[in-house]
Each structure stands twice: as C-alpha cells, then as structure tokens.
Amino acid sequence: MGELTATNLFESQTILADHKDLIHDVAYDFYGERMATCSSDQYVKVWDSDGNGGWRLTASWKAHHGSVWKVTWAHPEFGQVIATCSFDRTAAIWEEVGDTAASGSEKGLRTWLKRSNLVDSRTSVTDVKFGPKHLGLLLVTCSADGIIRIYEAPDVMNLAQWTLQHEIPTKVSISCLSWNPSLSRVVHPPMLAVGSDEPNTTNAAASVQGDKTTACNGKVFIYEYSESSRRWTRTDCLSSVQEPVNDIAFAPNLGRSFHLLAVATKDVRIIKIEPIAESAASGNNGATVRFKCEVVAAFEEHYSCVWRVCWNLTGTLLASSGDDCAVRLWKMQYLNQWKCVAVFKNEPVPGDSPPQSRPHTTYIRMATMANPTHMPFH
Amino acid sequence: MIPSNTICVSQEGPANALALNKDCSQVVIAGRNVFKVFSIGENDFSEVCNLRVGKNLNLNFSSIDVAWSTIEENTLATAATNGAVVVWNLGRSGRSKQEHVFSDHKRTVNKVSFHLTEPALLISGSQDGMMKCFDLRMKEVARTFISNTESIRDVQFSPHQAHTFAAVSENGNVQLWDVRRHERCLMQFTAHSGPVFACDWHPEQPWLATASRDKTIKVWDTIDRKPNLEHTIYTIASVGHVKWRPQKTYQVASCALVLDCAVHVWDVRRPHVPLATFAEHRDVTTAIAWLADPHTFLSTSRDCSLYRHRFSEAAHPVLWANPHGVCVSARGDLAHAAPERPLPALPARCRPAPAERHLPGLGRKQPTAGSLSAGAQAALERAFPGGASSTLLRYSAPPHNALLQCAAHYRMRGAPPHVLAEHNANVARANNRHMVSHVWEVVRCVYEARAAGRGSPAPPRSKEPPRPEPPPLPPYTHTYNSAVEEEPLEEVEEWAETQFHNSGVLGKPTLSIYIPPSKPSKHARSLDDENTGWVSAASAHYVDVDAADWTLPEEAFPLRSAPPPPHALGAHTTPAPTAPPHTLRHDDKDHTVVPRSGGGTSPGGSSSPGSGSSGSSGSACTAPPNLDHSGYHHHSNMHMEEGGEGCDGGLAIRVGDNRSPQLDVAPLLAAALRQHADLGDVQTPAVVMLVLQDHRSDLFPYIEESLQEHWLLGYIELLQRHKLWNIATEVVRSAWISSVWVVSQQSTSVALCCGRCGRRWRRAACDCAGARAAGRGGAAVCAVCRRVVRGLYAWCQGCGHGGHLQHMRAWLQRHQLCPAGCAHRCQLA
C-alpha cells in the first residue's frame, strides 16, 4: 500500500474535542468515516467526517456514571451501533436513531439511544469489543475482577436483548482484550486474546520461585471456542509477556496463515501466533500445544509504558502510543524486520502552565528512513 | 492482606457511625449492635470501653449516629433509631455511662452534632423533619427548628459562623439556620435532584459539600446570601458521606451508600476521577473521619470492620486509567488522543516498580495501590487537577493509495488469464507495486505460454471449468432469455434440478427456484442417450419458463456440493451416485473417446445455463475435441489434490511437453501467493486466483480451499471497508467457492425504485402515488427514452407501458419484454 513512501507526509489536525477530562479511547467505524471518543468526563462523542478532511461533532451524550474506558463500533451491517464500558461497572450498547439517510443540514440531529445496559460485572468493566461479523452479533466484556463475559444478541434487530452466553473467570485482573478478526471460519475457531494488568506482586526472588510452580506467569492469554464442547477454553498463555499489559490487538487477518498480536506493555511487542496443525500437534505431545508463538519484535523506543497499540486495515502497520506522548508507526521491512517508520510527537504543554493555553503547537517529526526504496510495497 | 500501615479491627456488628475525640486518640463506633470506644495505637486499635452494657439493652443503644464533644473529653451523644438522643458520659463511674435520654423526636434521629465552641449545645436532625437544639446543662430542648421537609439527614455547625448550622433533607434541600432563631432559616436552596444524605463544612473555605443520591457531590459557596455552586463531583453511586480532607483545600473524601465499597478522595477541580481510592472494605462504607492530619483517616463499614487508612496506601485510579487513545482507520487516518499535560507521576510510575516489589501481595485488584513513593504521590497530587485535558489529533494519510488504485483498475475476468495478467501487471507497475507487478508478469508468462502451446487461441472457457463460474451479466435480461431459448447449449446442464433456496433480505427463505435446464447439446445427446432421457425428465420440473425471473439463474448457481442427480450418474457410470467429481472423471478417462460428454457430465465441468450464453462460450462450444487434452491435465491435478489415484502416473505421461512448465510453476506460484498473503497483501492472491479462472485448479493442490476462501473473504472485506461495492460484488460473483458466492444471496436486498418518480417501492407492486398522479396528469412518459410523449403514444394492452411509437416498435423488434422493466411480454396492438 505504500502509504509511507518517503515523499508523503502525514498532515496533522487538532480536533477540539472539548472533553472535560482525559480521553481514554478513540475508535473509528468500519469505514473510517466516523469516530467516537470517550472520556473520564462520562461523555461519549461521535464525530463524522465531512469528506474534506474535517470532522464534525454530531452527537455528545453522558453515557455512564463513571469514566468511560472504551468505545467500539459494531459492524455496520448491524446498524450504527457502539458499545461503551465504564468504571461504573456497566457496559452499554447504543444505537443511533434519527434520519441517518438525511443529508446536508438535517444531518446534525442524531441521537443515540441506550439499547441495553449490561450490569453483570461487580467491578469496573475495562474493555468491550464486538465479535467478528461472521459470528453474529457478539459482544465481549472484561472486568477488573478478571471475568470475561460473552454476550450475544440472538435477534440482531433487537439490540435490547443480550444474553450472557459465557462467563470465563480468569482469576487475574483483565485490562484489555481483542478478538481474532480472522474471517476464516474453518481454520480459525473463534479466538480471543486478553491481557492482564495485574501487577507483578512477586517481590523477591523467593516469591518468583513460588510463582513458578503455578502454571504460567504470562499476562496474555488466548482463549478459543470449541464448537464441540461449546465452551471457551484457555488454549495458551504467552509466557513471553511478563509485565502488566495495557492494550492488546490482533492484526486484521486477511488470509495470513498465522496471527499477529500486538501487545502494549513496558514495550511494544509483536507476537506471531502460528496455529499448529491438529495432526502435528497431537503427534507431538498430545495436542496440548495449539500454537507456536514467537516474539517477532519488541521495541523499547517509547522509553516508558506503552498504552495503546492499533493496526491498520491490512495488518501491515502498527501504531503505538506511550507515556512519551508520541505515536510511533511500525512497519515490516525486508527480511521480516519490523522498523519504526514514523514518529508523531505531540509536544506537551509544560506542567505548570495555566490551562487556558490550550491551543498549542504540535510538531511532527518523521523518523529518519534509512532508505526509502527499502519500503516493501504491500 | 492489608497494607502494613493500615490497621483494622472487626466487631460483632456493623457500625453506622464513628466519632473521634478532640485529640484524635480515641474513636467511638456505634451501630445497632455495637457501641465501643477504641484507642488508636500506632499499629492497632485497642478497646477502651464497651458502652453496650447493662441489663436492658433497649433501642436507646441502637444508634444511627454518634458524636463526640469537641470540648468535653467525656461527653458523647448518639442518635437512636427509636428517636431518642442519648448523652453519654465516659467519666461516670460504674458500668453504665448513660447520662441522659432526650426522647423528643417522634421518629428516628439521623444525626447528632455538637456545637464547636459551646460545650452544652447539641443539635439533632430527625426523620420527622425537625431539628432540635438541646441544652445539656438544662437537660432540655432549647429550640426546635421545623424544616417543612419530610426528613433531615444531616446537620452540622459551621466552623466559620458560630451560630450557623446547615441541615440537609431528603427532598434535596439545604437549609442554613441560625441556632438562636428557630422561626425561619437563614437560607434555603435546592441542591440536588435527589435526597441529600450528608453535608460537610470546609474547615477553611466558606464551602459546604453536599452528597446526594443523584451520585454527585456538590460544593456550595455560602458566603453571600445566595448560594453559589462551585464544583460538582460525579461519582458512580449514591453518595452517603462526605468529609473534607484537612489541610488540603480542594480535596474531599466520600463513600457510597450502595454499590461501591471504596472510599474515594476527590480533587474538586477534577470532578470525574478520584485522586485516590481505598478499597479495603468488603461492604459499603458507613462513615469516614479524618484524623487531624491529612494522611490518615478512619472508616467503618457494613462489613463490621473499622479501618485506619494511610494516604500512602492509596490506589490512584488515574494511574491505571488509559490516558492514550490510538486508532487507525480504514482510510489510513490515525487518531491520537493524548493527555495535554501528562502526569509528572508518570516518570515515577517506572520508579515504583521496584518499590512495588517491597510490598506483600495486595490481594486486591488495584494495580498500583500503595505503590507510589511519597514524593511521587505529592507530585501526582499537584499535577492531578490540571491533567484533565486531552488533545485529540488526527494524522491524515496521504490520499493516494496504491491498493485502491489497483483494486479499481484490475481486471478480473472477461479475457484469458494472460491478457488479464498483463493488464494487471501494468496497473500494479503504474502504482509502484513492483513486486506485485512481478507476480502478474509471471502469471502472464506462464499462461501465455500455455495458451500458445495449446495451438489455439483457447480462451479459458475451452477448458472444462473445474468449478462452475458465473457468467458475466447479459446486457438485457431479455436478450439473455432469448439467448438461452434460441441457442441450444452445447453443454448438458446437469444441475438443472438444483433447487435453490434463495435467502431474502431478512434471511428468510423466500423462493425456491427451479433452474430450468437448458436444452441438451446435440453432442451429448448423440453420445449419451441416457443423459437426454434424464434431461427430459428434469424438464418436467421446468416450471413456467416465461414467468421465471431470468436474471436469477446466474446467481442461483448450482451448488458445487450438490450431488448429481442419481439417475444421471447411474446411467453414466458405475460408481455410487455420490461419487466425487474425480470418480466421474476417472470413468471418463477409461473411455478416452468421449470428449464432450465427459465435460458435460462431470460435475466439475458442468456450468450454469448462463455460461453457455456468455460471450466466450461460442468458440468454446465449437472447439475441437482435442481440447479435452487440456482438460485432462486439469484433472490430473485434481487427482493430485485429492490424494492421487492409481491412474495418475498414466496421465502424467499423456500430458504433452508443452504443459510440463505448469507443473513446475504451480507450487511456486502458490508459494508466492501465500507469501503475499503473509505480508498482508491479500489483494494479490485473491485477484490472481480470480484471474486464473479455470487454471486456478492448478494451484488447488497447494492451497487448501479454506485458505482460498479466507483470501476471497479478506479481499471482499477490504473492498467493502473502502466502499468499493461494485468491485466487491464482482469478486463475490466471480468467486469459485460456494461459501463465498452465496454471500450474494444471503442478506442481499435489492431496492426497486419507481422509474418515474425515483422513489423506492415499498412492496413488490408498484403503487407509486407520484407516478400515478403523473399518469393522471396526462404527461405520458416514453418507457424507452423517458421523455414525455407528444403525439402518438403506443402502449401494450397487457401491462399498460408504452411510449413513442417508433421507440416501442424498435424496442420490440429487438426485445420481447416490456421496456419499462415490468417483465411483461409486450405486444403492440
């Protein structure tokens, strides 16, 4: 796709979000034409692209009684639907009503109705994601007490009804999750990756040893749905990730034979998960190992905690954001080497400056690209 | 389990309230079943005195609230559930410390509060809506204040004006009273939309914090006559209690009445996120009280425990809240939400990591509880209120996207593979995708050589298509229809009987369509009489050809998995009726003299009725039987795919030299496509497979069908995300995998619009009012040219559509169906 050739530069634009507190999540819809933001100020805002590069606020409403952690769009086949999750221990499903077909000036009047409120969690709901479209209208939530809940809307026309299909206790605090978006039903059963932000309470070497007796000290778990047993089971635990995980994202899998999982922890990690053929696995050691996991890249360029990772559409470009307030773009180069291809630095206002100095300058620095011709054109 | 600096004691019952003595060395807790005084030690609580003693433990011992005089060392007051206000004297000798009982309130007393400077003044607020000021020396009610509300939940003397006290009530009102004047209150205002459960005067500012069931804490400035709302804090649950943190102007602690067990400390300047959270309690917290310093407070809970919390043990939710948001859109845009002023504690975030290690396991789901050093915590406190703003930045990608350009300009069918490949190679090159272009070049070379080697132009159709392939759309449905009728197809339609369940818009099965069998080819008929017999038998199902919607057969394409009609197979071969394609082929191989029927009867080789009418089929049909040779080659590959058969070797020998390169190329090409897919470029494999058309079966041994499906679905999704619907539909239609092309039947809705007014038809019938009105208005529109007819208007008697006489004539010379598209077979009178 060559988005990142040496000649083109990303152009930046500040959107006055006017959230009263930190924005915790930004989500584009399926087409990239709408954007939802959610914030600790308990508001969710929806922005529409005007087609000329501008973004217009079309809806803003108080969605929860606590910080809204995540917002996510459903596939447009199910309508204009978003789900939010919050510190107030609920997840909510919102649907846009009003004349979505109207154009021009009438377009401004949109309202989002709360179709359902999922109140099963006893603690803060830390993440919410819609399942891949071919599985129907599925929603998964995870909470700080470590319970993954999978809901299904049996009738996609009735968003008020969600049945709790599965409840998977994990015993550790779960901070983030990601569906495997693979479109292949046959080869890849429904798969979820969850990341834990449980602090490593292992204080000294002694207790590390104590923990080693337990199954796995990793922070990323893979769950798979088994059609035969109709259950979600933990099929893997990535032992390579030992630090608390802040975000996790499967790359869109458009026909790869393996999955790519990005993990935001103390660094940015890209993990290649290669399903092992059933026959080979069972031949080796009784089909206990389902995947071959390999850390293909680990970047510490953020020099601090990494908060978010996000893939582009084809899974060729990874964006990460860390406490250094920079966004870094990673791309696979020749010889399957992942390299940083761009850095967007958002210069923070010095700490003690008065809050009214909001309009500030932003600088964008493109990272040095060693040789532009080395960009693979995919 | 408990952080080292936190101490805890359990009691026999839950405590409703607690109160500290004036030097904060002792604490009294009171509840329905508990009434005790503890002394606060360095590391523990020690029980000083249990006041719940005596012979008759009546309701006077069951307390809602307790207060400790700020002046008198030994004086306590409790608010009892039975409406009594009880004064206790710890200095009394003997077991019973009860000093006096005021039984003046009619209902439960919710709150008692001592005057801050007058030791003898005690005020109470009750469920009966009254406040009473007691004089402890006179042991009588000094004044009664009638609030005119249903119940008073909290009363508290102001530290700023000696005689003023605030009272909050369940109807959401706040009243300020002068304790000397009981006639009317100084000020009254509605503070909340729900019951107000608590209030607290700021120790330094003239602020009153009120806590309500509407999940907010509000801070009122009461210096003027008019209350001024200074701050509002939004919490997740009804707020039961609120206490200002001493020496910290902007910080206030709160606990919830329901749902939330934790104690939160807020900075009023950042009203949505608590600065600190203490989540030790297992049930809702009933009371909180700061010790004189800002670093320690006590709390009681319904879980029967009394805790002393150290502020250094706090968890800071803001630290585990995700301050960043990043999203990459389908358009390649990148949105980034970042804190405008990142917390300075964030560098400290890395530092506490070792500090964290020194702590024992917290046993709580609080990632960072107690993990901050004192300095980091102070820094966090300073930065916290200002850290509430995020910048939302958008980085827009450059508009040019080679992938889309390629998608738009690639050709996927309509020509032999090498022609398409050449075109696509040029497209890829024009978009600077040289590797992709290279793949195309390879495809071009291979298939060009093969096409040339075959000694005939050999359009791909000439091969037996291993998978049915939908034909291109005919320009007019009408011509299509006539083509099918008038030109006998060369290929026997085996799948005529395939009954197709078309899923309609909402996934309901709407139609069962019999695909009308086309007329059998003369070839086939001459070669295989049984076939003819079968076709005629199938023709019995041939329902109403004319009325049938002739656009359907091509989407109602034979399912590949559908078994061939048993009698046809039985007539033809010995194997079981459910034999897979290659069995038939095998049979075919044995009689190498049957070229056409082989193609016709193999399910793999069968094609839709439409395929016969497709543009390229003419030459294919008349192609000489030597083409069967190439067909063979195919099937040898199919054999390989299916595990190989005994006769495979024999086939390989028969294969001509000119076809040997393809055996070498197929695995390489397959590997190349896989590589492209693994690199995240699904377009190339998907389109190459499409372009290969019938040759793609060369690759089948190397690429399992699930992967092929995955590629197609991936490419379709990619196109859909870019709203390239037409291309996506074309891919769906050209797909060779049944699960992909049924997509066009599932959840596809066809919107019909009125030809005149352009409005959507609600039902199948045209009931367009606008059109009818227009018709009545006399503006007759020509169905052919869409212009208003002036002069001669000719119309069909059957359907009523018509137009200019010349237009209609010309139309009906070429077509049979109505030009208006009503599917009527028009005849001009």
PDB file of N, CA and C in Angstrom, chain B residues 453-512:
ATOM      1  N   GLY B 453       0.892 -22.756 -26.455  1.00  0.00           N
ATOM      2  CA  GLY B 453       1.236 -24.150 -26.598  1.00  0.00           C
ATOM      3  C   GLY B 453       0.053 -25.005 -26.996  1.00  0.00           C
ATOM      4  N   ARG B 454      -1.080 -24.532 -26.670  1.00  0.00           N
ATOM      5  CA  ARG B 454      -2.256 -25.301 -26.968  1.00  0.00           C
ATOM      6  C   ARG B 454      -2.593 -25.269 -28.464  1.00  0.00           C
ATOM      7  N   GLY B 455      -1.955 -24.357 -29.140  1.00  0.00           N
ATOM      8  CA  GLY B 455      -2.128 -24.326 -30.581  1.00  0.00           C
ATOM      9  C   GLY B 455      -3.429 -23.681 -31.005  1.00  0.00           C
ATOM     10  N   SER B 456      -4.117 -23.120 -30.119  1.00  0.00           N
ATOM     11  CA  SER B 456      -5.358 -22.429 -30.477  1.00  0.00           C
ATOM     12  C   SER B 456      -5.486 -21.226 -29.567  1.00  0.00           C
ATOM     13  N   PRO B 457      -6.234 -20.265 -29.972  1.00  0.00           N
ATOM     14  CA  PRO B 457      -6.402 -19.121 -29.072  1.00  0.00           C
ATOM     15  C   PRO B 457      -6.886 -19.567 -27.697  1.00  0.00           C
ATOM     16  N   ALA B 458      -7.638 -20.615 -27.704  1.00  0.00           N
ATOM     17  CA  ALA B 458      -8.019 -21.282 -26.472  1.00  0.00           C
ATOM     18  C   ALA B 458      -8.400 -20.349 -25.342  1.00  0.00           C
ATOM     19  N   PRO B 459      -9.491 -19.768 -25.478  1.00  0.00           N
ATOM     20  CA  PRO B 459      -9.979 -18.979 -24.342  1.00  0.00           C
ATOM     21  C   PRO B 459     -10.207 -19.915 -23.169  1.00  0.00           C
ATOM     22  N   PRO B 460     -10.118 -19.420 -22.016  1.00  0.00           N
ATOM     23  CA  PRO B 460     -10.168 -20.281 -20.833  1.00  0.00           C
ATOM     24  C   PRO B 460     -11.440 -21.097 -20.772  1.00  0.00           C
ATOM     25  N   ARG B 461     -12.442 -20.605 -21.397  1.00  0.00           N
ATOM     26  CA  ARG B 461     -13.691 -21.342 -21.379  1.00  0.00           C
ATOM     27  C   ARG B 461     -13.539 -22.735 -21.988  1.00  0.00           C
ATOM     28  N   SER B 462     -12.579 -22.833 -22.898  1.00  0.00           N
ATOM     29  CA  SER B 462     -12.462 -24.082 -23.613  1.00  0.00           C
ATOM     30  C   SER B 462     -12.099 -25.223 -22.673  1.00  0.00           C
ATOM     31  N   LYS B 463     -11.496 -24.852 -21.594  1.00  0.00           N
ATOM     32  CA  LYS B 463     -11.210 -25.908 -20.634  1.00  0.00           C
ATOM     33  C   LYS B 463     -12.471 -26.269 -19.894  1.00  0.00           C
ATOM     34  N   GLU B 464     -12.438 -27.463 -19.436  1.00  0.00           N
ATOM     35  CA  GLU B 464     -13.578 -27.839 -18.618  1.00  0.00           C
ATOM     36  C   GLU B 464     -13.433 -27.066 -17.325  1.00  0.00           C
ATOM     37  N   PRO B 465     -14.340 -26.243 -17.046  1.00  0.00           N
ATOM     38  CA  PRO B 465     -14.182 -25.494 -15.796  1.00  0.00           C
ATOM     39  C   PRO B 465     -14.300 -26.438 -14.613  1.00  0.00           C
ATOM     40  N   PRO B 466     -13.321 -26.476 -13.794  1.00  0.00           N
ATOM     41  CA  PRO B 466     -13.375 -27.383 -12.655  1.00  0.00           C
ATOM     42  C   PRO B 466     -14.412 -26.935 -11.643  1.00  0.00           C
ATOM     43  N   ARG B 467     -14.663 -25.688 -11.636  1.00  0.00           N
ATOM     44  CA  ARG B 467     -15.702 -25.184 -10.732  1.00  0.00           C
ATOM     45  C   ARG B 467     -16.639 -24.350 -11.592  1.00  0.00           C
ATOM     46  N   PRO B 468     -17.886 -24.407 -11.297  1.00  0.00           N
ATOM     47  CA  PRO B 468     -18.791 -23.575 -12.078  1.00  0.00           C
ATOM     48  C   PRO B 468     -18.443 -22.110 -11.888  1.00  0.00           C
ATOM     49  N   GLU B 469     -18.552 -21.407 -12.926  1.00  0.00           N
ATOM     50  CA  GLU B 469     -18.221 -19.998 -12.821  1.00  0.00           C
ATOM     51  C   GLU B 469     -19.364 -19.155 -13.364  1.00  0.00           C
ATOM     52  N   PRO B 470     -19.767 -18.190 -12.640  1.00  0.00           N
ATOM     53  CA  PRO B 470     -20.885 -17.389 -13.115  1.00  0.00           C
ATOM     54  C   PRO B 470     -20.488 -16.611 -14.355  1.00  0.00           C
ATOM     55  N   PRO B 471     -21.373 -16.454 -15.211  1.00  0.00           N
ATOM     56  CA  PRO B 471     -21.100 -15.728 -16.434  1.00  0.00           C
ATOM     57  C   PRO B 471     -21.231 -14.233 -16.191  1.00  0.00           C
ATOM     58  N   PRO B 472     -20.756 -13.462 -17.102  1.00  0.00           N
ATOM     59  CA  PRO B 472     -20.976 -12.019 -16.971  1.00  0.00           C
ATOM     60  C   PRO B 472     -22.455 -11.722 -17.168  1.00  0.00           C
ATOM     61  N   LEU B 473     -22.844 -10.630 -16.629  1.00  0.00           N
ATOM     62  CA  LEU B 473     -24.247 -10.244 -16.748  1.00  0.00           C
ATOM     63  C   LEU B 473     -24.575  -9.962 -18.205  1.00  0.00           C
ATOM     64  N   PRO B 474     -25.631 -10.486 -18.664  1.00  0.00           N
ATOM     65  CA  PRO B 474     -26.048 -10.114 -20.006  1.00  0.00           C
ATOM     66  C   PRO B 474     -26.541  -8.675 -20.002  1.00  0.00           C
ATOM     67  N   PRO B 475     -26.429  -8.036 -21.111  1.00  0.00           N
ATOM     68  CA  PRO B 475     -26.815  -6.627 -21.158  1.00  0.00           C
ATOM     69  C   PRO B 475     -28.301  -6.423 -20.862  1.00  0.00           C
ATOM     70  N   TYR B 476     -29.099  -7.230 -21.412  1.00  0.00           N
ATOM     71  CA  TYR B 476     -30.520  -7.136 -21.112  1.00  0.00           C
ATOM     72  C   TYR B 476     -30.986  -8.483 -20.635  1.00  0.00           C
ATOM     73  N   THR B 477     -31.816  -8.486 -19.718  1.00  0.00           N
ATOM     74  CA  THR B 477     -32.342  -9.767 -19.283  1.00  0.00           C
ATOM     75  C   THR B 477     -33.102 -10.421 -20.433  1.00  0.00           C
ATOM     76  N   HIS B 478     -33.679  -9.588 -21.219  1.00  0.00           N
ATOM     77  CA  HIS B 478     -34.487 -10.133 -22.288  1.00  0.00           C
ATOM     78  C   HIS B 478     -33.626 -10.895 -23.288  1.00  0.00           C
ATOM     79  N   THR B 479     -32.581 -10.283 -23.710  1.00  0.00           N
ATOM     80  CA  THR B 479     -31.724 -10.969 -24.676  1.00  0.00           C
ATOM     81  C   THR B 479     -31.160 -12.219 -24.061  1.00  0.00           C
ATOM     82  N   TYR B 480     -30.885 -12.098 -22.820  1.00  0.00           N
ATOM     83  CA  TYR B 480     -30.344 -13.258 -22.148  1.00  0.00           C
ATOM     84  C   TYR B 480     -31.328 -14.419 -22.256  1.00  0.00           C
ATOM     85  N   ASN B 481     -32.524 -14.074 -21.947  1.00  0.00           N
ATOM     86  CA  ASN B 481     -33.574 -15.065 -22.017  1.00  0.00           C
ATOM     87  C   ASN B 481     -33.636 -15.702 -23.398  1.00  0.00           C
ATOM     88  N   SER B 482     -33.683 -14.845 -24.385  1.00  0.00           N
ATOM     89  CA  SER B 482     -33.850 -15.378 -25.729  1.00  0.00           C
ATOM     90  C   SER B 482     -32.619 -16.193 -26.123  1.00  0.00           C
ATOM     91  N   ALA B 483     -31.480 -15.735 -25.649  1.00  0.00           N
ATOM     92  CA  ALA B 483     -30.273 -16.483 -25.984  1.00  0.00           C
ATOM     93  C   ALA B 483     -30.369 -17.912 -25.473  1.00  0.00           C
ATOM     94  N   VAL B 484     -30.851 -18.001 -24.287  1.00  0.00           N
ATOM     95  CA  VAL B 484     -30.950 -19.338 -23.723  1.00  0.00           C
ATOM     96  C   VAL B 484     -31.962 -20.159 -24.504  1.00  0.00           C
ATOM     97  N   GLU B 485     -32.994 -19.486 -24.867  1.00  0.00           N
ATOM     98  CA  GLU B 485     -34.033 -20.230 -25.553  1.00  0.00           C
ATOM     99  C   GLU B 485     -33.630 -20.611 -26.964  1.00  0.00           C
ATOM    100  N   GLU B 486     -32.982 -19.683 -27.607  1.00  0.00           N
ATOM    101  CA  GLU B 486     -32.827 -19.881 -29.026  1.00  0.00           C
ATOM    102  C   GLU B 486     -31.559 -20.643 -29.395  1.00  0.00           C
ATOM    103  N   GLU B 487     -30.529 -20.466 -28.603  1.00  0.00           N
ATOM    104  CA  GLU B 487     -29.320 -21.205 -28.930  1.00  0.00           C
ATOM    105  C   GLU B 487     -29.238 -22.423 -28.039  1.00  0.00           C
ATOM    106  N   PRO B 488     -29.324 -23.548 -28.639  1.00  0.00           N
ATOM    107  CA  PRO B 488     -29.193 -24.732 -27.803  1.00  0.00           C
ATOM    108  C   PRO B 488     -27.785 -24.788 -27.212  1.00  0.00           C
ATOM    109  N   LEU B 489     -27.750 -25.058 -25.993  1.00  0.00           N
ATOM    110  CA  LEU B 489     -26.449 -25.092 -25.341  1.00  0.00           C
ATOM    111  C   LEU B 489     -25.691 -26.343 -25.738  1.00  0.00           C
ATOM    112  N   GLU B 490     -24.406 -26.159 -25.772  1.00  0.00           N
ATOM    113  CA  GLU B 490     -23.595 -27.306 -26.137  1.00  0.00           C
ATOM    114  C   GLU B 490     -23.387 -28.213 -24.936  1.00  0.00           C
ATOM    115  N   GLU B 491     -23.478 -27.651 -23.805  1.00  0.00           N
ATOM    116  CA  GLU B 491     -23.158 -28.451 -22.639  1.00  0.00           C
ATOM    117  C   GLU B 491     -24.426 -28.887 -21.933  1.00  0.00           C
ATOM    118  N   VAL B 492     -24.391 -30.085 -21.537  1.00  0.00           N
ATOM    119  CA  VAL B 492     -25.560 -30.601 -20.851  1.00  0.00           C
ATOM    120  C   VAL B 492     -25.638 -29.985 -19.469  1.00  0.00           C
ATOM    121  N   GLU B 493     -26.788 -29.553 -19.179  1.00  0.00           N
ATOM    122  CA  GLU B 493     -26.940 -28.992 -17.861  1.00  0.00           C
ATOM    123  C   GLU B 493     -27.316 -30.093 -16.889  1.00  0.00           C
ATOM    124  N   GLU B 494     -26.377 -30.401 -16.074  1.00  0.00           N
ATOM    125  CA  GLU B 494     -26.628 -31.491 -15.143  1.00  0.00           C
ATOM    126  C   GLU B 494     -27.339 -31.017 -13.902  1.00  0.00           C
ATOM    127  N   TRP B 495     -27.168 -29.793 -13.658  1.00  0.00           N
ATOM    128  CA  TRP B 495     -27.562 -29.301 -12.343  1.00  0.00           C
ATOM    129  C   TRP B 495     -28.911 -28.642 -12.389  1.00  0.00           C
ATOM    130  N   ALA B 496     -29.591 -28.986 -13.435  1.00  0.00           N
ATOM    131  CA  ALA B 496     -30.831 -28.285 -13.656  1.00  0.00           C
ATOM    132  C   ALA B 496     -31.772 -28.438 -12.491  1.00  0.00           C
ATOM    133  N   GLU B 497     -31.643 -29.546 -11.847  1.00  0.00           N
ATOM    134  CA  GLU B 497     -32.643 -29.793 -10.829  1.00  0.00           C
ATOM    135  C   GLU B 497     -32.291 -29.153  -9.504  1.00  0.00           C
ATOM    136  N   THR B 498     -31.159 -28.580  -9.499  1.00  0.00           N
ATOM    137  CA  THR B 498     -30.737 -27.985  -8.236  1.00  0.00           C
ATOM    138  C   THR B 498     -31.787 -27.022  -7.727  1.00  0.00           C
ATOM    139  N   GLN B 499     -32.225 -27.331  -6.616  1.00  0.00           N
ATOM    140  CA  GLN B 499     -33.261 -26.477  -6.070  1.00  0.00           C
ATOM    141  C   GLN B 499     -32.586 -25.459  -5.192  1.00  0.00           C
ATOM    142  N   PHE B 500     -32.920 -24.293  -5.447  1.00  0.00           N
ATOM    143  CA  PHE B 500     -32.152 -23.270  -4.771  1.00  0.00           C
ATOM    144  C   PHE B 500     -32.971 -22.505  -3.783  1.00  0.00           C
ATOM    145  N   HIS B 501     -32.479 -22.437  -2.616  1.00  0.00           N
ATOM    146  CA  HIS B 501     -33.198 -21.653  -1.611  1.00  0.00           C
ATOM    147  C   HIS B 501     -32.562 -20.294  -1.545  1.00  0.00           C
ATOM    148  N   ASN B 502     -33.298 -19.425  -2.031  1.00  0.00           N
ATOM    149  CA  ASN B 502     -32.776 -18.076  -2.058  1.00  0.00           C
ATOM    150  C   ASN B 502     -33.139 -17.400  -0.755  1.00  0.00           C
ATOM    151  N   SER B 503     -32.153 -16.982  -0.049  1.00  0.00           N
ATOM    152  CA  SER B 503     -32.497 -16.276   1.176  1.00  0.00           C
ATOM    153  C   SER B 503     -32.717 -14.834   0.846  1.00  0.00           C
ATOM    154  N   GLY B 504     -33.773 -14.352   1.355  1.00  0.00           N
ATOM    155  CA  GLY B 504     -34.163 -12.997   1.010  1.00  0.00           C
ATOM    156  C   GLY B 504     -33.510 -11.981   1.898  1.00  0.00           C
ATOM    157  N   VAL B 505     -34.101 -10.868   1.927  1.00  0.00           N
ATOM    158  CA  VAL B 505     -33.490  -9.728   2.583  1.00  0.00           C
ATOM    159  C   VAL B 505     -33.219 -10.021   4.048  1.00  0.00           C
ATOM    160  N   LEU B 506     -34.163 -10.598   4.686  1.00  0.00           N
ATOM    161  CA  LEU B 506     -34.006 -10.786   6.119  1.00  0.00           C
ATOM    162  C   LEU B 506     -33.579 -12.201   6.447  1.00  0.00           C
ATOM    163  N   GLY B 507     -33.028 -12.836   5.489  1.00  0.00           N
ATOM    164  CA  GLY B 507     -32.557 -14.171   5.749  1.00  0.00           C
ATOM    165  C   GLY B 507     -33.675 -15.197   5.733  1.00  0.00           C
ATOM    166  N   LYS B 508     -34.852 -14.802   5.387  1.00  0.00           N
ATOM    167  CA  LYS B 508     -35.913 -15.790   5.310  1.00  0.00           C
ATOM    168  C   LYS B 508     -35.865 -16.448   3.938  1.00  0.00           C
ATOM    169  N   PRO B 509     -36.091 -17.696   3.919  1.00  0.00           N
ATOM    170  CA  PRO B 509     -36.158 -18.314   2.597  1.00  0.00           C
ATOM    171  C   PRO B 509     -37.383 -17.777   1.870  1.00  0.00           C
ATOM    172  N   THR B 510     -37.154 -17.217   0.768  1.00  0.00           N
ATOM    173  CA  THR B 510     -38.264 -16.586   0.085  1.00  0.00           C
ATOM    174  C   THR B 510     -38.711 -17.388  -1.123  1.00  0.00           C
ATOM    175  N   LEU B 511     -37.775 -17.934  -1.834  1.00  0.00           N
ATOM    176  CA  LEU B 511     -38.134 -18.551  -3.091  1.00  0.00           C
ATOM    177  C   LEU B 511     -37.400 -19.859  -3.236  1.00  0.00           C
ATOM    178  N   SER B 512     -38.064 -20.785  -3.786  1.00  0.00           N
ATOM    179  CA  SER B 512     -37.348 -21.960  -4.264  1.00  0.00           C
ATOM    180  C   SER B 512     -37.388 -21.889  -5.773  1.00  0.00           C
TER     181      SER B 512
END
